[in-house]
């Protein structure tokens, strides 16, 4: 069972089966399960001490502690008789393995010592002992008690004198042994001072980077150019170990993608009882576009409505119509509905705490918070498509929400020192869908699912959204990170950015414009083609009417350069609703390709001086007199339907005596602006006509 070195005959060279990993875990947390997954991946043999015991070893973050681990180790070693057995004693809630037993044992043998502790940059808990630590030519000087490896006889000798309390400091106990020259020599202790076996993150974050190679991910120490076998998020580095554990050892690699996403699947068909009860919190906090679309998405969820409860908090009188309409038609389908309307004048923090209390009333309920975003089945089931399975995730999980063309999303990949936003190295790749998986993150907002058991236990407080300095979402995440004893509590379900926006708002025949030549020329150099869907048109009109600040149609106009409009209309500019960037992207993505085809040799960057929605009404402004547009070319999009919504209307190009008098909803007219296409807006005789106009220049 052992081989002796000829150079140093007192050193054992064990084979792999003589290695035993010993850890203390009084409670099975998500962090512990993460540790065990990495151990199983490399075929480590694990012995867990303290299962079922109450933890009395302190919290480590504010005061020294951990003596309970020494007591349990001492008792466990008494049962071990093999003198050639090597024990790796390691924390488990904030540790992952990056490599296997063979590499660990080889590096242990190369130290030529019988006990090797992890090393740290910072001394804890007694800085007055600094001068007593041995010096190294290179590397870290201070002992870290969160990980050490050694032979059974030497470890027995090391813990033999332990008589402390469970909340005494294990770090101080081992440090005093290490700085005692006689004991250090007798037990034969050294430190892994160049992080070849152990990487403690506290005080060393700048030293550690991810290394992707051959389908495996390692933590590389760039200061010493080493590849540690064990990575430990000691002290206040829990967020950093969570980040590294998104990859190490093979959670996500460039070769395989997300290797863990298909783990822990449970067949929905195998449910022994009915579906879990889900409480859905819906919060409408401000004037919000597309509320009706949200309720449409809610109705389409493939989840039994009799297993859903709704908590609706609406702070806006403007949206009472949508809420009332939804409840009138569908309230009875749900197991229960509670509504807090604007008349109750309840603040946002109180509303969320009240919603959590509704969830706590049912022992088996989960909770999903929703705001203004369209939702899909994956938000509820967190299920791989078409598998008939549901995924078992951590206690708080969120689907990733993105905005088209922006790097905005509903999670932060990292936090700054003061607890606010910081961009993680992988943030852009995740948001843009180049890395797809399940990511542990420190901050979630807008939509997330919470296990009911969490609300009954760790998150039972009734003020989870309150903080003296943080907003309510940051306060919730802060409280969740601090109160949930799970190691890695917040997860984001990242996915490839979909085309939901395009499918909903762009005309279904837009792609046929080029392919099937679905473009008409009703007048010379005037092109007519489908652009917006009916829903897209309706929502633009709704947004403008909700904003409500229509111009007076006078020549004096402070919104434009110079302050004078020669041909005024009743309108609202895109800049007034802060939509100019989105509108320019729309023009660039959907108009520019057509422009370059229909006007050969002309290429546009889709810049515009003016983009606005015009409203024509018989008793307000029924028509527009003949004029030229101040543009290279103009886009004129019909936003509602002739006959159904209004009578009359249209556009007449005077030089060619040619009119488009029956505009199709969602179709765009594109024509030159200056010089050649003198035109007028024909009279609207009944109803209200809306058009979206853009004056585009290179």
XYZ file of C-alpha atoms in Angstrom:
698
model
C 0.000 0.000 0.000
C 2.942 2.383 -0.026
C 6.273 3.030 -1.677
C 9.287 4.443 0.153
C 11.592 7.026 -1.369
C 15.283 6.125 -1.402
C 16.211 9.798 -0.887
C 13.841 10.411 2.027
C 12.737 7.038 3.407
C 10.459 8.623 6.007
C 8.041 9.920 3.345
C 5.130 7.754 2.252
C 4.159 7.813 -1.407
C 0.532 6.681 -1.246
C -1.573 5.403 -4.057
C -4.872 7.196 -4.701
C -7.111 4.908 -2.703
C -5.214 5.888 0.432
C -6.529 9.443 0.167
C -9.648 10.328 2.133
C -11.303 13.749 2.009
C -12.817 14.737 5.352
C -15.113 17.708 5.758
C -17.614 19.068 8.270
C -21.171 19.822 7.110
C -23.874 20.056 9.746
C -26.400 21.076 7.072
C -26.650 20.160 3.399
C -26.610 23.510 1.629
C -26.334 24.389 -2.047
C -22.679 25.185 -1.424
C -22.149 21.711 0.008
C -23.916 20.102 -2.950
C -21.695 22.095 -5.294
C -18.628 20.798 -3.418
C -19.878 17.224 -3.674
C -20.531 17.525 -7.413
C -16.945 18.583 -8.003
C -15.686 15.770 -5.727
C -17.717 13.143 -7.586
C -16.442 14.478 -10.900
C -12.873 13.602 -9.861
C -13.767 10.430 -7.894
C -12.676 11.681 -4.481
C -13.728 9.606 -1.485
C -15.549 11.866 0.978
C -16.290 11.440 4.683
C -18.677 14.023 6.164
C -18.555 14.805 9.876
C -21.205 16.557 11.954
C -24.304 15.690 9.939
C -27.415 16.649 11.884
C -25.504 18.510 14.615
C -26.409 22.132 15.306
C -23.609 24.447 14.190
C -22.003 26.180 17.169
C -18.767 27.240 15.526
C -19.624 30.918 14.894
C -20.105 32.783 11.616
C -16.422 33.425 10.678
C -17.317 36.787 9.101
C -17.366 38.876 12.271
C -15.635 36.793 14.924
C -13.203 33.870 14.969
C -14.734 30.420 15.299
C -14.602 26.931 13.868
C -13.520 25.007 16.955
C -16.354 22.560 16.354
C -14.509 21.357 13.249
C -11.402 20.527 15.283
C -13.463 18.598 17.827
C -15.132 16.554 15.097
C -11.841 15.930 13.298
C -10.147 14.778 16.497
C -12.942 12.291 17.156
C -12.944 11.108 13.558
C -9.200 10.495 13.500
C -9.429 8.189 16.510
C -11.270 5.670 14.339
C -8.521 5.663 11.672
C -5.710 3.147 12.187
C -3.899 3.121 8.811
C -0.664 5.053 9.249
C -0.159 5.482 5.492
C -3.589 7.026 4.921
C -3.568 10.636 3.769
C -6.357 12.925 4.956
C -7.403 16.072 3.143
C -9.373 18.147 5.655
C -11.246 20.871 3.837
C -14.171 23.250 4.191
C -17.072 22.364 1.930
C -19.625 25.191 1.779
C -17.307 27.470 -0.189
C -14.868 25.050 -1.856
C -14.624 23.361 -5.260
C -12.130 20.878 -6.641
C -10.377 21.896 -9.856
C -8.429 18.672 -10.334
C -8.245 15.100 -9.086
C -6.552 13.011 -6.372
C -3.599 12.006 -8.519
C -2.429 15.584 -9.018
C -3.122 16.501 -5.399
C -1.092 13.575 -4.041
C 1.781 14.241 -6.417
C 2.015 17.850 -5.280
C 1.749 16.784 -1.641
C 4.624 14.310 -2.084
C 6.769 16.988 -3.707
C 6.581 19.155 -0.566
C 8.475 16.441 1.387
C 6.450 17.236 4.484
C 3.833 15.217 6.326
C 1.289 18.009 6.891
C 0.693 20.894 4.476
C -1.661 23.782 5.222
C -3.116 26.230 2.756
C -1.494 29.667 2.854
C -2.926 33.158 3.018
C -1.795 36.680 2.258
C -3.553 38.115 5.316
C -3.066 37.061 8.933
C -6.136 36.103 10.977
C -7.270 36.321 13.719
C -4.317 37.707 15.705
C -2.089 40.073 13.736
C 0.284 40.343 16.701
C 1.621 36.902 15.793
C 2.887 38.084 12.401
C 6.568 38.267 13.350
C 6.546 34.689 14.615
C 5.654 33.209 11.230
C 8.581 31.700 9.303
C 9.720 33.570 6.207
C 9.766 32.074 2.710
C 11.977 33.142 -0.139
C 8.802 33.396 -2.194
C 5.125 33.026 -1.419
C 2.535 33.557 1.311
C 3.554 33.409 4.974
C 0.331 32.900 6.896
C -1.542 29.708 7.673
C -5.106 29.106 6.465
C -7.076 26.542 8.443
C -9.720 26.009 5.734
C -7.654 23.331 4.039
C -4.773 21.043 4.943
C -3.494 17.618 3.973
C -1.438 15.128 5.970
C -0.889 11.603 7.224
C -3.158 10.224 9.924
C -0.469 9.864 12.667
C 0.762 13.417 12.155
C -2.763 14.853 12.173
C -3.563 12.928 15.355
C -0.519 14.445 17.013
C -1.524 17.899 15.771
C -5.048 17.855 17.281
C -4.213 15.810 20.386
C -4.086 18.864 22.661
C -7.420 20.342 21.512
C -9.671 21.049 24.511
C -11.330 24.219 23.256
C -14.962 25.191 22.870
C -16.888 24.809 19.626
C -16.849 28.567 19.031
C -13.118 28.949 19.678
C -10.887 29.735 16.714
C -9.571 26.750 14.785
C -7.353 29.130 12.817
C -5.690 30.418 15.987
C -5.262 26.884 17.349
C -3.457 25.653 14.223
C -1.492 28.896 13.879
C -0.026 28.549 17.377
C 1.081 25.010 16.545
C 2.661 26.168 13.271
C 4.599 29.107 14.755
C 5.979 26.861 17.535
C 9.314 25.639 16.079
C 9.353 22.418 18.098
C 5.825 21.401 17.198
C 6.266 22.467 13.586
C 9.311 20.212 13.330
C 7.822 17.305 15.295
C 4.637 17.155 13.219
C 6.540 18.185 10.067
C 4.279 21.032 8.958
C 4.719 23.456 6.073
C 2.542 25.820 4.051
C 1.509 25.544 0.428
C 2.910 29.034 0.058
C 2.814 29.182 -3.775
C -0.748 27.875 -4.052
C 0.109 24.658 -5.858
C -2.568 22.701 -3.964
C -4.767 25.288 -2.217
C -5.993 28.658 -3.450
C -7.543 30.855 -0.769
C -9.250 33.814 -2.418
C -9.311 36.282 0.463
C -6.617 38.881 -0.157
C -5.660 37.211 -3.452
C -8.451 37.977 -5.911
C -6.134 39.819 -8.287
C -3.938 36.721 -8.538
C -6.623 34.369 -9.849
C -7.956 34.006 -13.396
C -9.889 31.275 -15.179
C -7.918 28.991 -17.481
C -9.874 27.114 -20.186
C -8.035 24.160 -21.648
C -8.943 20.751 -23.103
C -12.544 20.755 -21.914
C -11.698 21.625 -18.327
C -11.539 24.902 -16.407
C -8.897 25.664 -13.796
C -8.169 28.590 -11.509
C -4.703 29.831 -12.412
C -2.609 31.804 -9.965
C -0.845 34.301 -12.215
C 1.469 35.526 -9.439
C 3.125 32.124 -8.999
C 2.032 30.557 -12.304
C 0.421 27.605 -10.534
C -2.797 25.620 -10.979
C -4.306 24.968 -7.536
C -6.253 21.746 -7.001
C -8.618 23.193 -4.373
C -10.237 26.653 -4.627
C -11.576 28.135 -1.387
C -13.745 31.258 -1.103
C -12.681 32.014 2.435
C -13.794 35.060 4.402
C -15.663 37.718 2.411
C -15.063 36.112 -0.999
C -18.262 34.071 -1.314
C -19.363 35.989 -4.408
C -16.033 35.293 -6.081
C -16.118 31.542 -5.401
C -19.668 31.529 -6.732
C -18.423 33.180 -9.927
C -15.505 30.780 -10.373
C -17.815 27.846 -9.672
C -19.898 28.809 -12.688
C -17.034 27.230 -14.650
C -14.798 25.034 -12.463
C -14.202 22.181 -13.102
C -16.458 21.541 -16.125
C -19.699 23.350 -15.304
C -19.328 25.417 -18.476
C -16.602 24.959 -21.078
C -16.139 26.164 -24.633
C -16.206 22.574 -25.851
C -19.345 21.343 -24.071
C -21.218 24.488 -23.107
C -23.308 24.001 -19.969
C -22.593 20.456 -18.831
C -24.764 20.778 -15.729
C -27.927 22.130 -17.331
C -29.415 18.678 -17.882
C -28.644 17.461 -14.368
C -31.345 17.007 -11.727
C -34.174 16.716 -14.240
C -37.443 15.370 -12.911
C -40.202 14.135 -15.249
C -43.372 16.190 -14.926
C -45.353 13.047 -15.697
C -43.944 11.454 -12.583
C -45.443 13.911 -10.112
C -47.009 11.926 -7.290
C -49.442 14.722 -6.541
C -50.748 17.749 -8.364
C -48.501 20.517 -9.626
C -46.922 22.755 -6.947
C -48.864 25.867 -6.061
C -47.249 29.003 -7.508
C -48.001 32.521 -6.319
C -47.330 35.071 -9.054
C -46.650 38.649 -7.991
C -47.372 41.260 -10.683
C -46.184 44.801 -9.981
C -47.189 47.759 -12.159
C -45.340 50.672 -10.619
C -45.401 53.331 -13.340
C -46.945 54.018 -16.766
C -45.884 50.882 -18.609
C -46.193 50.027 -22.297
C -47.613 46.664 -23.323
C -49.425 45.747 -20.099
C -52.079 43.985 -22.190
C -49.323 41.955 -23.874
C -48.095 40.888 -20.448
C -51.534 39.554 -19.524
C -51.741 37.765 -22.877
C -48.456 36.010 -22.082
C -49.708 35.139 -18.613
C -52.771 33.434 -20.085
C -50.639 31.373 -22.472
C -48.560 29.744 -19.737
C -48.804 25.967 -19.917
C -49.386 25.576 -16.205
C -52.696 24.606 -14.542
C -54.423 27.848 -13.612
C -56.068 26.183 -10.624
C -52.553 25.832 -9.180
C -51.780 29.531 -9.596
C -52.531 32.443 -7.300
C -52.141 36.050 -8.431
C -51.040 39.044 -6.402
C -51.527 42.191 -8.509
C -50.156 45.531 -7.349
C -51.133 48.371 -9.668
C -50.003 51.870 -8.797
C -51.213 53.516 -12.032
C -54.794 54.634 -12.624
C -54.025 54.555 -16.351
C -53.715 50.740 -16.264
C -56.880 50.023 -14.300
C -58.682 49.245 -17.563
C -56.249 46.464 -18.524
C -56.242 44.965 -15.030
C -60.038 45.083 -14.704
C -60.549 43.623 -18.168
C -58.210 40.719 -17.427
C -59.843 39.945 -14.085
C -63.372 40.195 -15.499
C -62.638 37.495 -18.075
C -60.210 35.218 -16.235
C -60.195 35.709 -12.450
C -62.312 32.620 -11.769
C -59.804 30.355 -13.534
C -57.166 30.987 -10.848
C -57.095 29.524 -7.357
C -56.969 32.960 -5.818
C -56.445 36.621 -6.731
C -55.526 39.598 -4.534
C -55.437 43.115 -6.017
C -53.904 46.253 -4.534
C -55.087 49.237 -6.588
C -53.868 52.848 -6.813
C -56.626 53.987 -4.464
C -54.963 52.136 -1.575
C -51.804 54.265 -1.927
C -49.519 51.458 -0.756
C -45.771 52.003 -1.232
C -43.612 49.576 -3.208
C -41.753 48.065 -0.286
C -44.956 47.330 1.621
C -46.546 45.787 -1.473
C -43.703 43.313 -1.923
C -43.657 42.340 1.711
C -47.425 41.801 1.532
C -46.989 39.638 -1.539
C -44.454 37.458 0.286
C -46.881 37.057 3.165
C -49.497 35.790 0.705
C -46.996 33.196 -0.464
C -46.131 32.126 3.089
C -49.757 31.225 3.770
C -49.270 28.062 1.696
C -46.534 25.673 2.823
C -45.966 24.198 -0.637
C -46.080 27.371 -2.710
C -43.337 28.854 -4.842
C -43.190 32.482 -5.879
C -42.486 34.261 -9.116
C -42.125 38.037 -9.181
C -43.071 39.709 -12.434
C -43.181 43.280 -13.670
C -43.728 44.574 -17.178
C -41.980 41.938 -19.264
C -43.608 39.314 -21.495
C -43.163 35.909 -19.907
C -42.756 32.385 -21.197
C -43.172 28.877 -19.854
C -39.480 28.630 -19.010
C -39.957 31.359 -16.403
C -42.258 29.029 -14.498
C -41.100 25.515 -15.172
C -37.425 26.298 -15.797
C -37.637 23.336 -18.172
C -35.548 22.336 -21.172
C -37.840 22.620 -24.178
C -39.763 19.552 -25.302
C -38.307 17.238 -22.651
C -41.336 16.865 -20.417
C -39.053 17.480 -17.439
C -38.631 20.219 -14.901
C -35.216 21.301 -13.653
C -34.378 21.360 -9.956
C -32.474 24.590 -9.363
C -31.336 26.554 -6.356
C -33.715 28.380 -4.036
C -33.849 31.595 -6.109
C -33.796 31.378 -9.914
C -34.518 33.884 -12.671
C -34.845 33.761 -16.453
C -32.553 36.211 -18.204
C -34.376 39.244 -19.610
C -32.683 41.416 -22.245
C -33.430 44.488 -24.332
C -32.881 44.305 -28.060
C -29.615 45.933 -29.103
C -28.557 46.784 -25.542
C -26.373 45.198 -22.894
C -29.091 45.740 -20.299
C -30.398 42.689 -18.499
C -31.962 41.743 -15.169
C -28.816 40.559 -13.378
C -25.414 41.794 -12.307
C -22.449 39.493 -12.759
C -20.448 41.124 -9.962
C -20.641 43.747 -7.223
C -18.319 46.615 -6.427
C -16.764 47.012 -2.996
C -19.721 49.140 -1.868
C -22.296 46.617 -3.075
C -23.313 48.248 -6.349
C -22.980 47.260 -9.999
C -19.742 45.875 -11.368
C -19.382 44.093 -14.702
C -18.080 40.539 -14.584
C -15.745 39.316 -17.304
C -18.399 37.034 -18.773
C -21.320 39.509 -18.614
C -21.321 40.529 -22.280
C -20.973 36.949 -23.523
C -23.896 35.807 -21.357
C -26.163 38.713 -22.313
C -25.434 38.271 -26.019
C -26.026 34.523 -25.835
C -22.507 33.379 -26.583
C -22.460 31.549 -23.239
C -25.668 29.709 -22.398
C -26.158 28.083 -19.017
C -27.164 28.576 -15.399
C -25.083 31.240 -13.693
C -24.671 32.047 -10.036
C -24.946 35.830 -9.672
C -25.065 38.314 -6.782
C -28.021 40.394 -7.979
C -31.359 39.728 -9.695
C -34.271 42.008 -10.470
C -37.585 42.188 -12.366
C -38.487 38.488 -12.342
C -37.407 35.574 -10.160
C -38.735 32.360 -8.653
C -38.298 31.634 -4.938
C -38.775 28.326 -3.147
C -41.483 28.465 -0.501
C -39.320 26.625 2.031
C -36.899 29.539 1.895
C -39.651 32.019 2.773
C -40.696 29.910 5.754
C -37.146 29.477 7.065
C -34.166 31.720 6.215
C -36.268 34.480 4.578
C -39.087 34.580 7.119
C -38.448 38.247 7.961
C -41.219 40.662 6.961
C -38.831 43.433 5.856
C -36.754 41.738 3.137
C -37.132 44.707 0.784
C -36.167 47.348 3.322
C -32.791 49.035 3.693
C -31.612 52.403 4.840
C -29.409 52.932 1.770
C -30.358 50.356 -0.889
C -33.311 50.306 -3.263
C -35.839 47.515 -2.768
C -34.374 45.069 -5.301
C -30.843 45.536 -4.003
C -32.126 45.192 -0.441
C -33.826 41.887 -1.263
C -30.703 40.445 -2.904
C -28.508 41.709 -0.067
C -30.777 40.073 2.508
C -30.986 36.867 0.484
C -27.190 36.619 0.201
C -26.682 37.302 3.905
C -29.531 35.298 5.405
C -29.693 32.271 3.149
C -27.192 29.661 4.343
C -26.971 27.970 0.958
C -23.603 29.038 -0.398
C -24.922 30.031 -3.801
C -28.431 31.371 -3.588
C -29.143 33.483 -6.697
C -29.101 31.951 -10.160
C -29.811 33.352 -13.626
C -31.015 31.057 -16.381
C -29.100 32.474 -19.359
C -30.229 31.678 -22.895
C -29.733 32.725 -26.481
C -31.426 36.083 -27.006
C -34.665 35.334 -28.791
C -36.521 37.200 -31.491
C -39.639 37.828 -29.400
C -39.612 41.541 -30.219
C -39.357 40.930 -33.946
C -41.990 38.196 -33.929
C -44.444 40.418 -32.092
C -43.863 43.822 -33.654
C -42.493 43.357 -37.164
C -44.982 42.519 -39.928
C -45.182 38.796 -40.663
C -44.504 39.492 -44.366
C -41.476 41.733 -43.854
C -39.047 38.958 -44.819
C -40.890 38.538 -48.140
C -40.036 42.082 -49.250
C -36.752 41.057 -50.839
C -37.346 37.339 -51.277
C -40.739 37.585 -52.983
C -40.435 41.196 -54.159
C -43.281 42.165 -51.854
C -42.842 45.870 -52.469
C -45.095 48.146 -54.433
C -44.487 51.411 -56.308
C -47.786 53.333 -56.145
C -46.111 56.535 -57.400
C -42.748 57.307 -59.083
C -39.851 56.686 -56.661
C -42.356 55.942 -53.870
C -42.074 52.498 -52.315
C -44.706 50.783 -50.203
C -43.942 47.752 -48.023
C -45.040 46.009 -44.790
C -43.135 46.978 -41.642
C -45.132 46.800 -38.379
C -47.582 44.178 -37.127
C -51.020 45.283 -35.928
C -49.854 44.901 -32.310
C -46.760 46.995 -33.025
C -48.900 49.784 -34.449
C -51.379 49.628 -31.575
C -48.654 49.850 -28.958
C -47.017 52.877 -30.557
C -50.384 54.641 -30.546
C -51.044 53.570 -26.940
C -47.635 54.841 -25.846
C -48.209 58.230 -27.458
C -51.723 58.651 -26.108
C -50.538 57.619 -22.656
C -47.774 60.241 -22.855
C -50.445 62.664 -23.977
C -48.376 65.800 -24.570
C -49.492 66.463 -28.145
C -48.156 69.654 -29.702
C -50.529 72.489 -30.514
C -49.790 72.480 -34.250
C -48.373 76.011 -34.140
C -45.396 77.370 -36.076
C -43.518 78.169 -32.881
C -41.963 74.904 -31.682
C -39.184 74.835 -29.068
C -38.563 71.132 -29.690
C -36.756 71.757 -32.983
C -33.620 73.666 -33.873
C -34.395 77.320 -34.506
C -37.736 77.060 -32.719
C -39.869 77.544 -35.856
C -41.822 74.895 -37.795
C -42.903 75.951 -41.264
C -45.401 73.095 -41.683
C -46.616 72.217 -38.168
C -48.587 69.112 -37.186
C -50.253 67.807 -34.045
C -47.528 65.389 -32.982
C -45.246 63.868 -30.323
C -41.533 63.442 -31.048
C -39.716 60.186 -30.312
C -37.244 62.225 -28.268
C -40.059 63.228 -25.903
C -40.606 59.602 -24.871
C -36.840 58.834 -24.880
C -37.196 56.477 -27.815
C -34.789 58.021 -30.295
C -32.061 55.337 -29.937
C -34.522 52.480 -30.357
C -36.127 54.204 -33.339
C -32.782 54.784 -35.011
C -31.934 51.094 -34.572
C -35.292 50.199 -36.117
C -34.532 52.387 -39.136
C -31.027 50.969 -39.453
C -32.090 47.321 -39.143
C -35.320 47.340 -41.141
C -35.370 50.422 -43.382
C -31.748 50.832 -44.466
C -31.581 47.438 -46.284
C -34.633 48.377 -48.352
C -33.313 51.872 -49.067
C -30.049 50.503 -50.402
C -31.925 48.127 -52.700
C -34.537 50.525 -54.043
C -32.233 53.555 -54.368
C -29.066 51.941 -55.871
C -25.827 53.646 -54.888
C -27.337 55.345 -51.840
C -26.241 54.084 -48.420
C -27.675 55.416 -45.194
C -26.703 55.343 -41.532
C -30.377 56.008 -40.762
C -29.692 59.233 -38.885
C -32.758 61.424 -38.457
C -33.400 64.997 -37.460
C -37.055 64.394 -36.712
C -39.096 61.275 -35.946
C -42.608 61.716 -34.625
C -46.172 60.415 -34.531
C -48.825 62.655 -36.122
C -52.492 62.678 -35.139
C -55.171 63.815 -37.609
C -58.742 64.516 -36.427
C -61.547 66.458 -38.167
C -61.974 68.806 -35.190
C -58.242 69.186 -34.486
C -55.975 69.040 -37.538
C -57.669 67.174 -40.409
C -55.039 67.618 -43.163
C -51.581 68.994 -43.990
C -50.960 71.568 -46.693
C -48.549 70.882 -49.624
C -44.889 70.909 -48.593
C -41.432 69.414 -49.022
C -39.866 67.371 -46.209
C -36.545 68.449 -44.686
C -34.999 65.038 -45.387
C -33.059 62.995 -47.892
C -35.885 60.488 -47.718
C -39.007 60.139 -45.578
C -40.657 57.144 -43.941
C -44.430 57.403 -43.381
C -45.987 54.453 -41.499
C -49.767 54.009 -41.167
C -50.528 53.117 -37.540
C -54.247 52.393 -37.781
C -56.875 51.152 -40.246
C -58.896 53.232 -42.705
C -62.669 52.664 -42.515
C -62.362 50.864 -39.192
C -60.658 53.751 -37.331
C -61.096 56.782 -39.569
C -62.415 58.050 -42.919
C -60.539 59.963 -45.597
C -56.827 60.602 -45.214
C -53.896 59.553 -47.360
C -50.921 61.172 -49.082
C -50.934 62.943 -52.474
C -47.752 63.598 -54.478
C -48.677 66.727 -56.372
C -46.021 66.762 -59.127
C -47.080 63.291 -60.241
C -50.798 63.755 -59.472
C -50.601 60.442 -57.648
C -52.205 59.528 -54.322
C -52.090 56.710 -51.803
C -55.604 57.062 -50.369
C -56.070 53.672 -48.706
C -53.046 53.267 -46.448
C -52.574 49.756 -45.062
C -52.030 49.502 -41.337
C -48.379 48.742 -40.569
C -47.191 49.507 -44.117
C -44.567 52.173 -44.750
C -44.317 54.678 -47.578
C -40.718 55.578 -48.444
C -40.095 58.573 -50.721
C -37.492 61.307 -51.361
C -37.944 64.323 -49.129
C -36.436 67.422 -50.706
C -37.112 68.921 -54.165
C -38.898 66.189 -56.126
C -41.758 64.867 -53.998
C -43.916 67.859 -53.146
C -46.861 66.321 -51.266
C -49.814 66.932 -48.950
C -51.757 65.076 -46.262
C -55.321 64.463 -47.441
C -58.238 65.420 -45.210
C -59.384 63.037 -42.458
C -63.171 63.312 -42.428
C -64.061 61.104 -39.445
C -62.342 59.272 -36.582
C -58.644 59.639 -35.728
C -55.741 58.813 -38.026
C -52.199 58.153 -36.755
C -48.973 58.004 -38.763
C -45.318 57.657 -37.732
C -43.012 59.926 -39.755
C -39.213 59.930 -39.922
C -37.058 62.490 -41.775
C -33.906 60.495 -42.551
C -30.537 61.818 -43.726
C -27.239 59.991 -44.324
